[in-house]
mmCIF file of C-alpha atoms and ligand atoms in Angstrom:
data_model
loop_
_atom_site.group_PDB
_atom_site.id
_atom_site.type_symbol
_atom_site.label_atom_id
_atom_site.label_comp_id
_atom_site.label_asym_id
_atom_site.label_seq_id
_atom_site.Cartn_x
_atom_site.Cartn_y
_atom_site.Cartn_z
ATOM 1 C CA UNK V 9 23.589 -28.357 17.074
ATOM 2 C CA UNK V 10 19.871 -28.380 17.384
ATOM 3 C CA UNK V 11 17.648 -25.926 15.348
ATOM 4 C CA UNK V 12 14.186 -25.309 15.703
ATOM 5 C CA UNK V 13 13.514 -27.578 12.608
ATOM 6 C CA UNK V 14 14.428 -30.314 14.588
ATOM 7 C CA UNK V 15 11.064 -29.938 16.553
ATOM 8 C CA UNK V 16 8.151 -30.252 14.096
ATOM 9 C CA UNK V 17 5.430 -27.840 14.845
ATOM 10 C CA UNK V 18 2.429 -29.154 16.350
ATOM 11 C CA UNK V 19 0.200 -27.140 14.123
ATOM 12 C CA UNK V 20 1.885 -27.984 10.914
ATOM 13 C CA UNK V 21 -0.789 -27.382 8.203
ATOM 14 C CA UNK V 22 -0.719 -26.833 4.475
ATOM 15 C CA UNK V 23 -0.325 -23.000 3.913
ATOM 16 C CA UNK V 24 -3.527 -21.647 2.477
ATOM 17 C CA UNK V 25 -1.976 -20.656 -0.863
ATOM 18 C CA UNK V 26 -1.380 -24.391 -1.374
ATOM 19 C CA UNK V 27 -3.782 -27.017 -2.607
ATOM 20 C CA UNK V 28 -3.960 -30.334 -0.573
ATOM 21 C CA UNK V 29 -1.678 -31.693 -3.001
ATOM 22 C CA UNK V 30 0.958 -29.191 -1.975
ATOM 23 C CA UNK V 31 1.148 -27.196 -5.238
ATOM 24 C CA UNK V 32 0.784 -23.432 -4.962
ATOM 25 C CA UNK V 33 -2.343 -21.790 -6.354
ATOM 26 C CA UNK V 34 -1.633 -19.772 -9.459
ATOM 27 C CA UNK V 35 -2.961 -16.232 -9.488
ATOM 28 C CA UNK V 36 -3.375 -13.530 -11.992
ATOM 29 C CA UNK V 37 -3.720 -10.006 -10.446
ATOM 30 C CA UNK V 38 -5.194 -7.414 -12.958
ATOM 31 C CA UNK V 39 -5.195 -3.817 -11.486
ATOM 32 C CA UNK V 40 -3.905 -0.539 -12.905
ATOM 33 C CA UNK V 41 -2.473 0.548 -9.746
ATOM 34 C CA UNK V 42 1.101 -0.756 -8.988
ATOM 35 C CA UNK V 43 0.679 -0.169 -5.305
ATOM 36 C CA UNK V 44 -2.530 -2.367 -5.102
ATOM 37 C CA UNK V 45 -0.947 -5.122 -7.386
ATOM 38 C CA UNK V 46 2.197 -5.317 -4.888
ATOM 39 C CA UNK V 47 -0.238 -5.258 -1.731
ATOM 40 C CA UNK V 48 -2.189 -8.236 -3.204
ATOM 41 C CA UNK V 49 1.114 -9.727 -4.447
ATOM 42 C CA UNK V 50 2.501 -9.496 -0.931
ATOM 43 C CA UNK V 51 -0.343 -10.946 0.888
ATOM 44 C CA UNK V 52 -0.748 -13.869 -1.352
ATOM 45 C CA UNK V 53 3.006 -14.749 -1.695
ATOM 46 C CA UNK V 54 3.265 -14.717 2.203
ATOM 47 C CA UNK V 55 0.533 -17.392 2.397
ATOM 48 C CA UNK V 56 2.284 -19.599 -0.327
ATOM 49 C CA UNK V 57 0.260 -18.490 -3.484
ATOM 50 C CA UNK V 58 2.013 -18.063 -6.629
ATOM 51 C CA UNK V 59 1.361 -14.923 -8.583
ATOM 52 C CA UNK V 60 1.943 -16.081 -12.162
ATOM 53 C CA UNK V 61 0.813 -12.954 -13.858
ATOM 54 C CA UNK V 62 0.014 -9.220 -13.369
ATOM 55 C CA UNK V 63 -1.758 -6.989 -15.907
ATOM 56 C CA UNK V 64 -2.466 -3.303 -15.741
ATOM 57 C CA UNK V 65 -5.605 -3.015 -17.542
ATOM 58 C CA UNK V 66 -8.725 -5.343 -18.576
ATOM 59 C CA UNK V 67 -7.603 -5.863 -22.129
ATOM 60 C CA UNK V 68 -4.044 -6.839 -20.845
ATOM 61 C CA UNK V 69 -5.668 -8.980 -18.306
ATOM 62 C CA UNK V 70 -7.947 -10.960 -20.877
ATOM 63 C CA UNK V 71 -4.730 -11.624 -22.966
ATOM 64 C CA UNK V 72 -2.850 -12.631 -19.995
ATOM 65 C CA UNK V 73 -5.522 -15.102 -18.920
ATOM 66 C CA UNK V 74 -5.696 -16.733 -22.336
ATOM 67 C CA UNK V 75 -1.900 -17.006 -22.409
ATOM 68 C CA UNK V 76 -1.614 -18.718 -18.872
ATOM 69 C CA UNK V 77 -4.730 -20.871 -19.225
ATOM 70 C CA UNK V 78 -5.034 -23.707 -18.127
ATOM 71 C CA UNK V 79 -2.269 -22.808 -15.652
ATOM 72 C CA UNK V 80 -4.190 -20.120 -13.685
ATOM 73 C CA UNK V 81 -6.381 -20.968 -10.725
ATOM 74 C CA UNK V 82 -7.807 -17.430 -9.863
ATOM 75 C CA UNK V 83 -7.796 -13.997 -11.026
ATOM 76 C CA UNK V 84 -8.088 -10.594 -8.734
ATOM 77 C CA UNK V 85 -9.750 -8.084 -10.965
ATOM 78 C CA UNK V 86 -9.846 -4.426 -10.307
ATOM 79 C CA UNK V 87 -12.762 -2.598 -11.612
ATOM 80 C CA UNK V 88 -11.693 0.932 -12.508
ATOM 81 C CA UNK V 89 -9.074 0.540 -15.125
ATOM 82 C CA UNK V 90 -8.052 2.155 -18.520
ATOM 83 C CA UNK V 91 -8.747 0.798 -21.857
ATOM 84 C CA UNK V 92 -11.105 -1.874 -20.646
ATOM 85 C CA UNK V 93 -12.712 -2.014 -17.120
ATOM 86 C CA UNK V 94 -12.722 -4.915 -14.996
ATOM 87 C CA UNK V 95 -16.421 -5.767 -15.483
ATOM 88 C CA UNK V 96 -15.776 -5.980 -19.159
ATOM 89 C CA UNK V 97 -12.584 -8.009 -18.812
ATOM 90 C CA UNK V 98 -14.609 -10.466 -16.516
ATOM 91 C CA UNK V 99 -17.128 -10.992 -19.399
ATOM 92 C CA UNK V 100 -14.454 -11.740 -21.734
ATOM 93 C CA UNK V 101 -12.693 -14.081 -19.546
ATOM 94 C CA UNK V 102 -16.020 -16.098 -18.557
ATOM 95 C CA UNK V 103 -16.783 -16.359 -22.360
ATOM 96 C CA UNK V 104 -13.329 -18.015 -22.806
ATOM 97 C CA UNK V 105 -13.488 -20.082 -19.655
ATOM 98 C CA UNK V 106 -16.838 -20.462 -17.996
ATOM 99 C CA UNK V 107 -15.168 -22.026 -14.981
ATOM 100 C CA UNK V 108 -12.820 -19.059 -14.358
ATOM 101 C CA UNK V 109 -12.629 -18.052 -10.867
ATOM 102 C CA UNK V 110 -12.471 -14.268 -10.587
ATOM 103 C CA UNK V 111 -12.503 -12.059 -7.511
ATOM 104 C CA UNK V 112 -13.543 -8.444 -8.178
ATOM 105 C CA UNK V 113 -11.519 -5.679 -6.268
ATOM 106 C CA UNK V 114 -13.578 -2.485 -5.787
ATOM 107 C CA UNK V 115 -13.550 0.900 -3.953
ATOM 108 C CA UNK V 116 -16.681 1.645 -2.058
ATOM 109 C CA UNK V 117 -19.792 3.078 -3.888
ATOM 110 C CA UNK V 118 -19.536 0.861 -6.809
ATOM 111 C CA UNK V 119 -22.282 -1.622 -5.542
ATOM 112 C CA UNK V 120 -23.969 -1.656 -8.864
ATOM 113 C CA UNK V 121 -20.839 -2.692 -10.816
ATOM 114 C CA UNK V 122 -20.020 -5.375 -8.075
ATOM 115 C CA UNK V 123 -23.582 -6.679 -8.477
ATOM 116 C CA UNK V 124 -23.249 -6.801 -12.317
ATOM 117 C CA UNK V 125 -20.036 -8.559 -12.117
ATOM 118 C CA UNK V 126 -21.315 -11.084 -9.747
ATOM 119 C CA UNK V 127 -24.377 -11.658 -12.169
ATOM 120 C CA UNK V 128 -21.985 -12.068 -14.941
ATOM 121 C CA UNK V 129 -19.900 -14.911 -12.889
ATOM 122 C CA UNK V 130 -17.517 -13.288 -10.635
ATOM 123 C CA UNK V 131 -17.161 -15.719 -7.564
ATOM 124 C CA UNK V 132 -16.418 -13.081 -4.949
ATOM 125 C CA UNK V 133 -15.486 -9.389 -4.440
ATOM 126 C CA UNK V 134 -13.267 -7.541 -2.005
ATOM 127 C CA UNK V 135 -13.729 -3.817 -0.975
ATOM 128 C CA UNK V 136 -10.788 -1.529 -0.746
ATOM 129 C CA UNK V 137 -8.997 -0.756 1.464
ATOM 130 C CA UNK V 138 -7.266 -4.262 1.279
ATOM 131 C CA UNK V 139 -6.051 -5.942 4.241
ATOM 132 C CA UNK V 140 -4.617 -9.351 4.725
ATOM 133 C CA UNK V 141 -7.363 -10.989 6.612
ATOM 134 C CA UNK V 142 -9.991 -9.819 4.098
ATOM 135 C CA UNK V 143 -8.000 -10.753 0.842
ATOM 136 C CA UNK V 144 -7.073 -14.319 2.233
ATOM 137 C CA UNK V 145 -10.548 -15.028 3.553
ATOM 138 C CA UNK V 146 -12.231 -14.031 0.189
ATOM 139 C CA UNK V 147 -9.729 -15.790 -2.291
ATOM 140 C CA UNK V 148 -9.465 -19.110 -0.203
ATOM 141 C CA UNK V 149 -13.328 -19.131 -0.031
ATOM 142 C CA UNK V 150 -13.294 -19.196 -3.909
ATOM 143 C CA UNK V 151 -10.496 -21.955 -4.131
ATOM 144 C CA UNK V 152 -11.668 -24.413 -1.426
ATOM 145 C CA UNK W 13 18.589 18.627 15.530
ATOM 146 C CA UNK W 14 21.132 16.817 13.460
ATOM 147 C CA UNK W 15 20.412 16.744 9.522
ATOM 148 C CA UNK W 16 21.324 13.035 9.648
ATOM 149 C CA UNK W 17 17.972 12.221 11.272
ATOM 150 C CA UNK W 18 15.883 13.877 8.534
ATOM 151 C CA UNK W 19 17.810 12.519 5.477
ATOM 152 C CA UNK W 20 16.653 8.849 5.656
ATOM 153 C CA UNK W 21 13.203 9.937 5.958
ATOM 154 C CA UNK W 22 13.390 12.359 2.885
ATOM 155 C CA UNK W 23 15.338 9.666 0.813
ATOM 156 C CA UNK W 24 12.737 7.051 1.726
ATOM 157 C CA UNK W 25 9.879 9.313 0.855
ATOM 158 C CA UNK W 26 11.504 10.344 -2.406
ATOM 159 C CA UNK W 27 12.053 6.801 -3.231
ATOM 160 C CA UNK W 28 8.654 5.453 -2.409
ATOM 161 C CA UNK W 29 6.643 8.234 -3.825
ATOM 162 C CA UNK W 30 8.512 8.032 -7.200
ATOM 163 C CA UNK W 31 7.656 4.309 -7.263
ATOM 164 C CA UNK W 32 4.076 4.373 -6.079
ATOM 165 C CA UNK W 33 2.994 7.548 -8.012
ATOM 166 C CA UNK W 34 5.237 6.762 -10.853
ATOM 167 C CA UNK W 35 6.073 10.214 -11.415
ATOM 168 C CA UNK W 36 8.775 12.886 -10.959
ATOM 169 C CA UNK W 37 9.150 14.012 -7.561
ATOM 170 C CA UNK W 38 11.130 17.218 -6.962
ATOM 171 C CA UNK W 39 13.009 17.914 -3.712
ATOM 172 C CA UNK W 40 13.068 21.371 -2.347
ATOM 173 C CA UNK W 41 15.296 23.079 0.038
ATOM 174 C CA UNK W 42 15.488 22.081 3.549
ATOM 175 C CA UNK W 43 14.152 24.814 6.242
ATOM 176 C CA UNK W 44 13.798 24.953 9.977
ATOM 177 C CA UNK W 45 10.854 25.844 11.995
ATOM 178 C CA UNK W 46 10.757 26.432 15.714
ATOM 179 C CA UNK W 47 8.297 25.116 18.341
ATOM 180 C CA UNK W 48 4.835 25.928 16.963
ATOM 181 C CA UNK W 49 3.847 25.521 13.284
ATOM 182 C CA UNK W 50 1.006 25.182 11.220
ATOM 183 C CA UNK W 51 0.274 21.763 9.380
ATOM 184 C CA UNK W 52 -1.577 21.693 6.149
ATOM 185 C CA UNK W 53 -4.741 19.536 6.444
ATOM 186 C CA UNK W 54 -3.826 15.877 6.412
ATOM 187 C CA UNK W 55 -0.702 14.719 8.393
ATOM 188 C CA UNK W 56 0.547 11.008 9.001
ATOM 189 C CA UNK W 57 2.227 11.150 12.536
ATOM 190 C CA UNK W 58 4.700 8.603 13.566
ATOM 191 C CA UNK W 59 6.569 8.944 17.018
ATOM 192 C CA UNK W 60 9.971 7.584 17.966
ATOM 193 C CA UNK W 61 11.142 6.592 21.397
ATOM 194 C CA UNK W 62 14.460 5.060 22.321
ATOM 195 C CA UNK W 63 18.105 6.517 21.863
ATOM 196 C CA UNK W 64 16.476 9.331 19.854
ATOM 197 C CA UNK W 65 12.920 10.606 20.438
ATOM 198 C CA UNK W 66 10.558 12.667 18.737
ATOM 199 C CA UNK W 67 8.264 12.381 15.721
ATOM 200 C CA UNK W 68 7.973 12.559 12.005
ATOM 201 C CA UNK W 69 4.947 14.279 10.010
ATOM 202 C CA UNK W 70 4.256 13.582 6.471
ATOM 203 C CA UNK W 71 2.145 16.722 5.731
ATOM 204 C CA UNK W 72 -0.050 17.464 2.932
ATOM 205 C CA UNK W 73 -3.114 19.444 2.030
ATOM 206 C CA UNK W 74 -6.313 17.217 1.850
ATOM 207 C CA UNK W 75 -6.563 18.080 -1.798
ATOM 208 C CA UNK W 76 -2.918 16.628 -2.385
ATOM 209 C CA UNK W 77 -3.867 13.632 -0.041
ATOM 210 C CA UNK W 78 -6.910 12.762 -2.153
ATOM 211 C CA UNK W 79 -5.050 13.012 -5.375
ATOM 212 C CA UNK W 80 -2.056 10.804 -4.078
ATOM 213 C CA UNK W 81 -4.520 8.317 -2.694
ATOM 214 C CA UNK W 82 -6.433 8.326 -6.091
ATOM 215 C CA UNK W 83 -3.055 7.550 -8.002
ATOM 216 C CA UNK W 84 -2.101 5.047 -5.607
ATOM 217 C CA UNK W 85 -5.237 3.145 -6.005
ATOM 218 C CA UNK W 86 -5.957 3.739 -9.704
ATOM 219 C CA UNK W 87 -9.524 5.138 -8.419
ATOM 220 C CA UNK W 88 -10.891 8.718 -8.579
ATOM 221 C CA UNK W 89 -11.514 9.370 -4.830
ATOM 222 C CA UNK W 90 -13.297 12.391 -4.164
ATOM 223 C CA UNK W 91 -13.115 12.743 -0.365
ATOM 224 C CA UNK W 92 -10.746 11.835 2.409
ATOM 225 C CA UNK W 93 -12.766 8.516 2.920
ATOM 226 C CA UNK W 94 -11.596 5.390 4.713
ATOM 227 C CA UNK W 95 -9.725 4.163 1.632
ATOM 228 C CA UNK W 96 -7.858 7.468 1.300
ATOM 229 C CA UNK W 97 -6.968 7.234 5.022
ATOM 230 C CA UNK W 98 -5.683 3.667 4.670
ATOM 231 C CA UNK W 99 -3.698 4.641 1.595
ATOM 232 C CA UNK W 100 -2.071 7.566 3.119
ATOM 233 C CA UNK W 101 -1.339 5.351 6.361
ATOM 234 C CA UNK W 102 0.213 2.816 4.212
ATOM 235 C CA UNK W 103 2.251 5.329 2.483
ATOM 236 C CA UNK W 104 3.558 6.577 5.781
ATOM 237 C CA UNK W 105 4.258 3.003 6.694
ATOM 238 C CA UNK W 106 6.374 2.286 3.631
ATOM 239 C CA UNK W 107 8.431 5.463 4.155
ATOM 240 C CA UNK W 108 9.033 4.924 7.786
ATOM 241 C CA UNK W 109 9.850 1.383 7.410
ATOM 242 C CA UNK W 110 12.528 2.157 4.742
ATOM 243 C CA UNK W 111 13.790 5.145 6.700
ATOM 244 C CA UNK W 112 14.108 3.214 9.899
ATOM 245 C CA UNK W 113 16.066 0.488 8.457
ATOM 246 C CA UNK W 114 18.814 2.924 7.431
ATOM 247 C CA UNK W 115 18.904 4.487 10.992
ATOM 248 C CA UNK W 116 19.042 0.975 12.423
ATOM 249 C CA UNK W 117 22.010 0.298 10.251
ATOM 250 C CA UNK W 118 23.400 3.629 11.597
ATOM 251 C CA UNK W 119 23.313 2.145 14.933
ATOM 252 C CA UNK W 120 20.302 4.081 16.536
ATOM 253 C CA UNK W 121 17.946 2.129 18.654
ATOM 254 C CA UNK W 122 14.283 3.231 19.128
ATOM 255 C CA UNK W 123 10.801 2.056 18.950
ATOM 256 C CA UNK W 124 8.036 3.405 16.560
ATOM 257 C CA UNK W 125 4.406 4.047 16.784
ATOM 258 C CA UNK W 126 1.946 3.014 14.071
ATOM 259 C CA UNK W 127 1.217 6.113 11.936
ATOM 260 C CA UNK W 128 -1.766 7.992 13.039
ATOM 261 C CA UNK W 129 -3.717 10.047 10.463
ATOM 262 C CA UNK W 130 -4.780 13.493 11.561
ATOM 263 C CA UNK W 131 -7.019 15.630 9.527
ATOM 264 C CA UNK W 132 -8.703 19.031 9.975
ATOM 265 C CA UNK W 133 -7.998 22.724 8.973
ATOM 266 C CA UNK W 134 -6.176 25.381 10.999
ATOM 267 C CA UNK W 135 -3.996 22.602 12.917
ATOM 268 C CA UNK W 136 -0.687 23.174 14.404
ATOM 269 C CA UNK W 137 1.828 21.189 16.093
ATOM 270 C CA UNK W 138 4.039 22.012 18.986
ATOM 271 C CA UNK W 139 7.317 20.408 19.995
ATOM 272 C CA UNK W 140 8.925 21.200 23.158
ATOM 273 C CA UNK W 141 12.664 21.985 23.073
ATOM 274 C CA UNK W 142 13.311 20.862 19.731
ATOM 275 C CA UNK W 143 13.186 22.519 16.298
ATOM 276 C CA UNK W 144 11.694 20.810 13.223
ATOM 277 C CA UNK W 145 13.493 20.170 9.899
ATOM 278 C CA UNK W 146 11.262 20.165 6.861
ATOM 279 C CA UNK W 147 11.967 19.093 3.278
ATOM 280 C CA UNK W 148 9.242 19.780 0.999
ATOM 281 C CA UNK W 149 8.730 17.240 -1.778
ATOM 282 C CA UNK W 150 6.903 18.495 -4.972
ATOM 283 C CA UNK W 151 4.964 16.427 -7.423
ATOM 284 C CA UNK W 152 2.075 16.734 -9.869
ATOM 285 C CA UNK W 153 -0.452 15.810 -7.059
ATOM 286 C CA UNK W 154 0.838 18.595 -4.899
ATOM 287 C CA UNK W 155 3.113 19.371 -1.923
ATOM 288 C CA UNK W 156 4.266 16.900 0.687
ATOM 289 C CA UNK W 157 6.388 17.943 3.380
ATOM 290 C CA UNK W 158 8.623 15.575 5.437
ATOM 291 C CA UNK W 159 8.721 17.331 8.686
ATOM 292 C CA UNK W 160 11.108 15.753 11.442
ATOM 293 C CA UNK W 161 11.642 16.775 14.948
ATOM 294 C CA UNK W 162 13.953 14.222 16.531
ATOM 295 C CA UNK W 163 16.719 14.785 19.452
ATOM 296 C CA UNK W 164 18.945 12.569 21.386
ATOM 297 C CA UNK W 165 17.612 11.446 24.671
ATOM 298 C CA UNK W 166 19.155 13.508 27.592
HETATM 299 MG MG1 LIG D 207 -8.093 0.871 -10.644
#
């Protein structure tokens, strides 16, 4: 019996979550909201990314980054979090690995904090509400 | 209206709100309202059309909606802004998706409209020829009513 897989797609492409070598990009998601963590996870997984870790505050995020390093390609970093906010966590991660690729996740109205994060070394930012297109665009622009 | 139409929505709302708010949710007693009834300030509305037709309202005060959206986002939101609206829409999406899967499993066939968010004071909803069943859910963020008016197509 013929199945669709017998007919290779004419637009076969590497999913955006994979490097040209075919391995999945490894992402650490740092956010105190389970809902947002899940949203980001679903968007990234559906495009072939590998979410290798999650953390619920900045302190845990920094620890997880050090634990995973060097097997982590990108961090999504929420700004408002308990214990340690995202900007401080970003600072600690850059201190540890100056080439870290961190994308800030922010609600509207935190322009000053986003600016500060970009000066510290965040590679990009995404303003909530998140949607698939926005997240993938920003994340991919940082990785490729 | 048959109670079996509302149960999947209440169960889904209970499951999802417990999960995304990570809090206790208490299910209050079901009650029935006829034709025109006030709604609370923020309502997510989903329409159904097919073997069964009608609508589902996920209804709450603006204050509760902002608190729910704040908890869900890990942000202190202060108004019913774009993020709050998108969050309540997504909440409604998650609830309807889970409920509808159950109704499809029971053999009902129908299409859904994507959730619309309606906000305002002194609103009311009128449903011609069908009474609404309502189950209030109480949580620290406030009260959310699952308000369902569905009937079999004549
Ligand atoms: Mg947060």
